[in-house]
């Protein structure tokens, strides 16, 4: 065998020898397997970071919006609060080692430099304000050494969130009560008065008789029920406007005559005191009292009073209540004319028929702004409920809160 042949045989044997192939393949594939494992770990980390970052942004935006509306925080204070929420959420959500000052510092630095917080403030109707908090933030996820074998060092996660809130918006109103104090208002309701052991229980049959004596049990009169109902209405105003800055009320009563009114004044104390002094007597004539209420609300001085104190033009209401019917048709005509004028001028009219006959009900239905502004009360509970609803509806105009 020549040397040339011997050399060719050695090469062929070397190429044909499969010994050591596994080691070679392992050396080639192992880095890829390790890199794949690193990618799997980092993918989990990316998903967790994205979720945590979005949750942190949402929480921060909500916290800032709430602080602006409910805690009277300034924009600067709200932004600082939002930033604190972001840092705390990220450090906690990603389990940043509190003992590692470097890790925590790096996380805080990323949030500080990668976050933009914008607060937009808008004036609302009344004296309220609405706020919109926009947060845009980013966080860099650094890959582990195994993933970096593939040439990728890190990736950036982004999150955005928006939250809105508003402060309480107070809106001014003026209300005038037009209340029937005719003799029938002395008649009893079906409600027992447990504060008294006996009293004169006036009814349609015995009204005005000098022979009527006190009996037991004692029943609440329609006038007593009216006083409770008015108190229920005014309670809603006290809750909505405790400082008496936005609500003005007045009241006038009538039988066959129209009596001196309680002039429009801030709050409801004077009007309630006026109602509590009413004594039932006489017939029914609503025309003059309705005209007085309308004129008082329409007067330029009423708008000026609000403009001076709260800077607003008030919403205006008339609450008209009767338990009977006018003695003369001319009062129906003048009352309806006043209701038409008031509605034309933008006033809302609520009417309450309290155990009233058909004629009285028809007048009140025609006077009311619409069907939802008319109430029929056949007993004391229904009367109190009607006035409470009126109070709730109108006080809702005074106080509006958006969260």
PDB file of C-alpha atoms in Angstrom, residues 136-283:
ATOM      1  CA  UNK A 136     -49.224  57.646  30.025  1.00  0.00           C
ATOM      2  CA  UNK A 137     -46.351  55.577  31.392  1.00  0.00           C
ATOM      3  CA  UNK A 138     -43.701  53.109  30.273  1.00  0.00           C
ATOM      4  CA  UNK A 139     -41.457  50.566  31.939  1.00  0.00           C
ATOM      5  CA  UNK A 140     -38.385  48.767  30.553  1.00  0.00           C
ATOM      6  CA  UNK A 141     -38.158  45.008  31.084  1.00  0.00           C
ATOM      7  CA  UNK A 142     -34.543  43.910  31.044  1.00  0.00           C
ATOM      8  CA  UNK A 143     -33.946  40.393  29.678  1.00  0.00           C
ATOM      9  CA  UNK A 144     -31.936  37.753  31.491  1.00  0.00           C
ATOM     10  CA  UNK A 145     -28.515  36.613  30.312  1.00  0.00           C
ATOM     11  CA  UNK A 146     -29.909  33.599  28.481  1.00  0.00           C
ATOM     12  CA  UNK A 147     -32.319  35.669  26.364  1.00  0.00           C
ATOM     13  CA  UNK A 148     -29.561  38.132  25.650  1.00  0.00           C
ATOM     14  CA  UNK A 149     -27.742  35.296  23.835  1.00  0.00           C
ATOM     15  CA  UNK A 150     -30.224  35.976  21.012  1.00  0.00           C
ATOM     16  CA  UNK A 151     -29.102  39.586  20.821  1.00  0.00           C
ATOM     17  CA  UNK A 152     -32.107  41.224  22.583  1.00  0.00           C
ATOM     18  CA  UNK A 153     -31.298  43.220  25.704  1.00  0.00           C
ATOM     19  CA  UNK A 154     -34.737  44.555  26.783  1.00  0.00           C
ATOM     20  CA  UNK A 155     -38.238  45.641  25.714  1.00  0.00           C
ATOM     21  CA  UNK A 156     -40.441  48.581  26.683  1.00  0.00           C
ATOM     22  CA  UNK A 157     -43.978  48.158  28.103  1.00  0.00           C
ATOM     23  CA  UNK A 158     -46.499  51.012  27.671  1.00  0.00           C
ATOM     24  CA  UNK A 159     -49.766  51.761  29.484  1.00  0.00           C
ATOM     25  CA  UNK A 160     -52.371  54.523  29.360  1.00  0.00           C
ATOM     26  CA  UNK A 161     -55.289  55.293  31.627  1.00  0.00           C
ATOM     27  CA  UNK A 162     -57.959  57.992  31.995  1.00  0.00           C
ATOM     28  CA  UNK A 163     -60.214  58.819  34.931  1.00  0.00           C
ATOM     29  CA  UNK A 164     -62.820  61.540  35.352  1.00  0.00           C
ATOM     30  CA  UNK A 165     -64.461  63.125  38.369  1.00  0.00           C
ATOM     31  CA  UNK A 166     -66.362  66.241  39.329  1.00  0.00           C
ATOM     32  CA  UNK A 167     -66.976  68.318  42.387  1.00  0.00           C
ATOM     33  CA  UNK A 168     -70.446  68.967  43.671  1.00  0.00           C
ATOM     34  CA  UNK A 169     -72.161  71.536  41.497  1.00  0.00           C
ATOM     35  CA  UNK A 170     -74.588  73.792  43.328  1.00  0.00           C
ATOM     36  CA  UNK A 171     -77.347  75.338  41.280  1.00  0.00           C
ATOM     37  CA  UNK A 172     -79.594  78.113  42.545  1.00  0.00           C
ATOM     38  CA  UNK A 173     -83.377  77.954  42.913  1.00  0.00           C
ATOM     39  CA  UNK A 174     -86.256  80.034  44.244  1.00  0.00           C
ATOM     40  CA  UNK A 175     -89.529  78.452  45.365  1.00  0.00           C
ATOM     41  CA  UNK A 176     -92.832  79.976  46.423  1.00  0.00           C
ATOM     42  CA  UNK A 177     -95.517  77.931  48.189  1.00  0.00           C
ATOM     43  CA  UNK A 178     -99.174  78.821  47.585  1.00  0.00           C
ATOM     44  CA  UNK A 179    -101.182  77.076  50.317  1.00  0.00           C
ATOM     45  CA  UNK A 180    -104.887  76.707  50.992  1.00  0.00           C
ATOM     46  CA  UNK A 181    -105.838  77.517  54.612  1.00  0.00           C
ATOM     47  CA  UNK A 182    -109.597  77.391  54.143  1.00  0.00           C
ATOM     48  CA  UNK A 183    -111.885  75.955  56.825  1.00  0.00           C
ATOM     49  CA  UNK A 184    -111.876  72.456  55.376  1.00  0.00           C
ATOM     50  CA  UNK A 185    -108.157  72.256  56.213  1.00  0.00           C
ATOM     51  CA  UNK A 186    -109.260  71.923  59.859  1.00  0.00           C
ATOM     52  CA  UNK A 187    -111.003  68.639  59.106  1.00  0.00           C
ATOM     53  CA  UNK A 188    -109.403  65.406  60.219  1.00  0.00           C
ATOM     54  CA  UNK A 189    -107.374  62.919  58.252  1.00  0.00           C
ATOM     55  CA  UNK A 190    -107.317  59.186  58.983  1.00  0.00           C
ATOM     56  CA  UNK A 191    -104.067  59.536  60.953  1.00  0.00           C
ATOM     57  CA  UNK A 192    -104.281  59.355  64.765  1.00  0.00           C
ATOM     58  CA  UNK A 193    -102.427  62.004  66.757  1.00  0.00           C
ATOM     59  CA  UNK A 194    -100.698  59.979  69.460  1.00  0.00           C
ATOM     60  CA  UNK A 195     -99.385  63.096  71.196  1.00  0.00           C
ATOM     61  CA  UNK A 196    -102.887  64.018  72.386  1.00  0.00           C
ATOM     62  CA  UNK A 197    -105.377  62.021  74.438  1.00  0.00           C
ATOM     63  CA  UNK A 198    -108.414  63.915  73.116  1.00  0.00           C
ATOM     64  CA  UNK A 199    -109.309  66.916  70.940  1.00  0.00           C
ATOM     65  CA  UNK A 200    -112.070  68.384  68.823  1.00  0.00           C
ATOM     66  CA  UNK A 201    -112.124  66.298  65.677  1.00  0.00           C
ATOM     67  CA  UNK A 202    -113.592  68.568  63.030  1.00  0.00           C
ATOM     68  CA  UNK A 203    -115.276  66.944  60.054  1.00  0.00           C
ATOM     69  CA  UNK A 204    -117.359  68.135  57.138  1.00  0.00           C
ATOM     70  CA  UNK A 205    -120.481  67.237  59.127  1.00  0.00           C
ATOM     71  CA  UNK A 206    -119.684  69.052  62.388  1.00  0.00           C
ATOM     72  CA  UNK A 207    -117.528  71.951  61.079  1.00  0.00           C
ATOM     73  CA  UNK A 208    -118.374  75.216  62.803  1.00  0.00           C
ATOM     74  CA  UNK A 209    -120.837  73.743  65.304  1.00  0.00           C
ATOM     75  CA  UNK A 210    -120.662  75.185  68.818  1.00  0.00           C
ATOM     76  CA  UNK A 211    -121.845  71.887  70.280  1.00  0.00           C
ATOM     77  CA  UNK A 212    -118.801  69.848  69.261  1.00  0.00           C
ATOM     78  CA  UNK A 213    -116.788  68.526  72.203  1.00  0.00           C
ATOM     79  CA  UNK A 214    -113.359  66.944  72.510  1.00  0.00           C
ATOM     80  CA  UNK A 215    -113.290  63.220  71.835  1.00  0.00           C
ATOM     81  CA  UNK A 216    -110.753  60.410  71.852  1.00  0.00           C
ATOM     82  CA  UNK A 217    -108.815  59.261  69.932  1.00  0.00           C
ATOM     83  CA  UNK A 218    -107.531  62.488  68.423  1.00  0.00           C
ATOM     84  CA  UNK A 219    -106.870  62.656  64.666  1.00  0.00           C
ATOM     85  CA  UNK A 220    -104.369  64.802  62.816  1.00  0.00           C
ATOM     86  CA  UNK A 221    -106.066  67.612  60.909  1.00  0.00           C
ATOM     87  CA  UNK A 222    -105.388  68.306  57.259  1.00  0.00           C
ATOM     88  CA  UNK A 223    -103.608  71.490  58.336  1.00  0.00           C
ATOM     89  CA  UNK A 224    -101.404  69.461  60.672  1.00  0.00           C
ATOM     90  CA  UNK A 225    -100.634  67.095  57.811  1.00  0.00           C
ATOM     91  CA  UNK A 226     -99.737  70.039  55.563  1.00  0.00           C
ATOM     92  CA  UNK A 227     -97.267  71.378  58.112  1.00  0.00           C
ATOM     93  CA  UNK A 228     -95.536  67.981  58.303  1.00  0.00           C
ATOM     94  CA  UNK A 229     -95.464  67.757  54.509  1.00  0.00           C
ATOM     95  CA  UNK A 230     -93.886  71.191  54.078  1.00  0.00           C
ATOM     96  CA  UNK A 231     -91.265  70.311  56.691  1.00  0.00           C
ATOM     97  CA  UNK A 232     -90.481  67.156  54.698  1.00  0.00           C
ATOM     98  CA  UNK A 233     -89.964  69.218  51.540  1.00  0.00           C
ATOM     99  CA  UNK A 234     -87.726  71.760  53.245  1.00  0.00           C
ATOM    100  CA  UNK A 235     -85.605  69.013  54.830  1.00  0.00           C
ATOM    101  CA  UNK A 236     -84.368  68.154  51.333  1.00  0.00           C
ATOM    102  CA  UNK A 237     -83.193  71.747  50.871  1.00  0.00           C
ATOM    103  CA  UNK A 238     -81.372  71.731  54.192  1.00  0.00           C
ATOM    104  CA  UNK A 239     -79.446  68.641  53.120  1.00  0.00           C
ATOM    105  CA  UNK A 240     -78.631  70.005  49.655  1.00  0.00           C
ATOM    106  CA  UNK A 241     -77.805  73.556  50.745  1.00  0.00           C
ATOM    107  CA  UNK A 242     -76.771  73.557  54.424  1.00  0.00           C
ATOM    108  CA  UNK A 243     -75.179  77.013  54.169  1.00  0.00           C
ATOM    109  CA  UNK A 244     -78.299  78.636  52.631  1.00  0.00           C
ATOM    110  CA  UNK A 245     -76.301  79.934  49.697  1.00  0.00           C
ATOM    111  CA  UNK A 246     -78.341  78.661  46.749  1.00  0.00           C
ATOM    112  CA  UNK A 247     -81.948  78.218  47.891  1.00  0.00           C
ATOM    113  CA  UNK A 248     -84.547  80.917  48.539  1.00  0.00           C
ATOM    114  CA  UNK A 249     -88.113  80.158  49.601  1.00  0.00           C
ATOM    115  CA  UNK A 250     -91.292  82.114  50.256  1.00  0.00           C
ATOM    116  CA  UNK A 251     -94.893  81.227  51.103  1.00  0.00           C
ATOM    117  CA  UNK A 252     -98.365  82.691  50.902  1.00  0.00           C
ATOM    118  CA  UNK A 253    -101.688  81.383  52.216  1.00  0.00           C
ATOM    119  CA  UNK A 254    -105.266  82.030  51.210  1.00  0.00           C
ATOM    120  CA  UNK A 255    -108.880  81.323  52.062  1.00  0.00           C
ATOM    121  CA  UNK A 256    -111.393  83.799  50.662  1.00  0.00           C
ATOM    122  CA  UNK A 257    -108.654  86.387  51.094  1.00  0.00           C
ATOM    123  CA  UNK A 258    -104.985  86.395  50.176  1.00  0.00           C
ATOM    124  CA  UNK A 259    -102.786  86.900  53.243  1.00  0.00           C
ATOM    125  CA  UNK A 260     -99.489  88.701  53.725  1.00  0.00           C
ATOM    126  CA  UNK A 261     -96.790  86.380  52.405  1.00  0.00           C
ATOM    127  CA  UNK A 262     -93.528  85.236  53.888  1.00  0.00           C
ATOM    128  CA  UNK A 263     -91.148  87.037  51.531  1.00  0.00           C
ATOM    129  CA  UNK A 264     -88.511  85.141  49.574  1.00  0.00           C
ATOM    130  CA  UNK A 265     -85.505  84.599  51.843  1.00  0.00           C
ATOM    131  CA  UNK A 266     -82.392  82.427  51.967  1.00  0.00           C
ATOM    132  CA  UNK A 267     -83.052  78.917  53.215  1.00  0.00           C
ATOM    133  CA  UNK A 268     -86.435  77.732  54.456  1.00  0.00           C
ATOM    134  CA  UNK A 269     -86.565  78.768  58.129  1.00  0.00           C
ATOM    135  CA  UNK A 270     -88.803  81.795  57.623  1.00  0.00           C
ATOM    136  CA  UNK A 271     -91.148  79.982  55.247  1.00  0.00           C
ATOM    137  CA  UNK A 272     -91.514  77.001  57.570  1.00  0.00           C
ATOM    138  CA  UNK A 273     -92.263  79.297  60.519  1.00  0.00           C
ATOM    139  CA  UNK A 274     -94.945  81.019  58.412  1.00  0.00           C
ATOM    140  CA  UNK A 275     -96.594  77.686  57.522  1.00  0.00           C
ATOM    141  CA  UNK A 276     -96.505  76.452  61.111  1.00  0.00           C
ATOM    142  CA  UNK A 277     -98.574  79.476  62.196  1.00  0.00           C
ATOM    143  CA  UNK A 278    -101.396  78.868  59.719  1.00  0.00           C
ATOM    144  CA  UNK A 279    -104.913  78.370  61.123  1.00  0.00           C
ATOM    145  CA  UNK A 280    -107.676  76.919  58.979  1.00  0.00           C
ATOM    146  CA  UNK A 281    -110.726  79.116  58.379  1.00  0.00           C
ATOM    147  CA  UNK A 282    -112.856  80.656  55.650  1.00  0.00           C
ATOM    148  CA  UNK A 283    -113.614  79.809  52.026  1.00  0.00           C
TER     149      UNK A 283
END
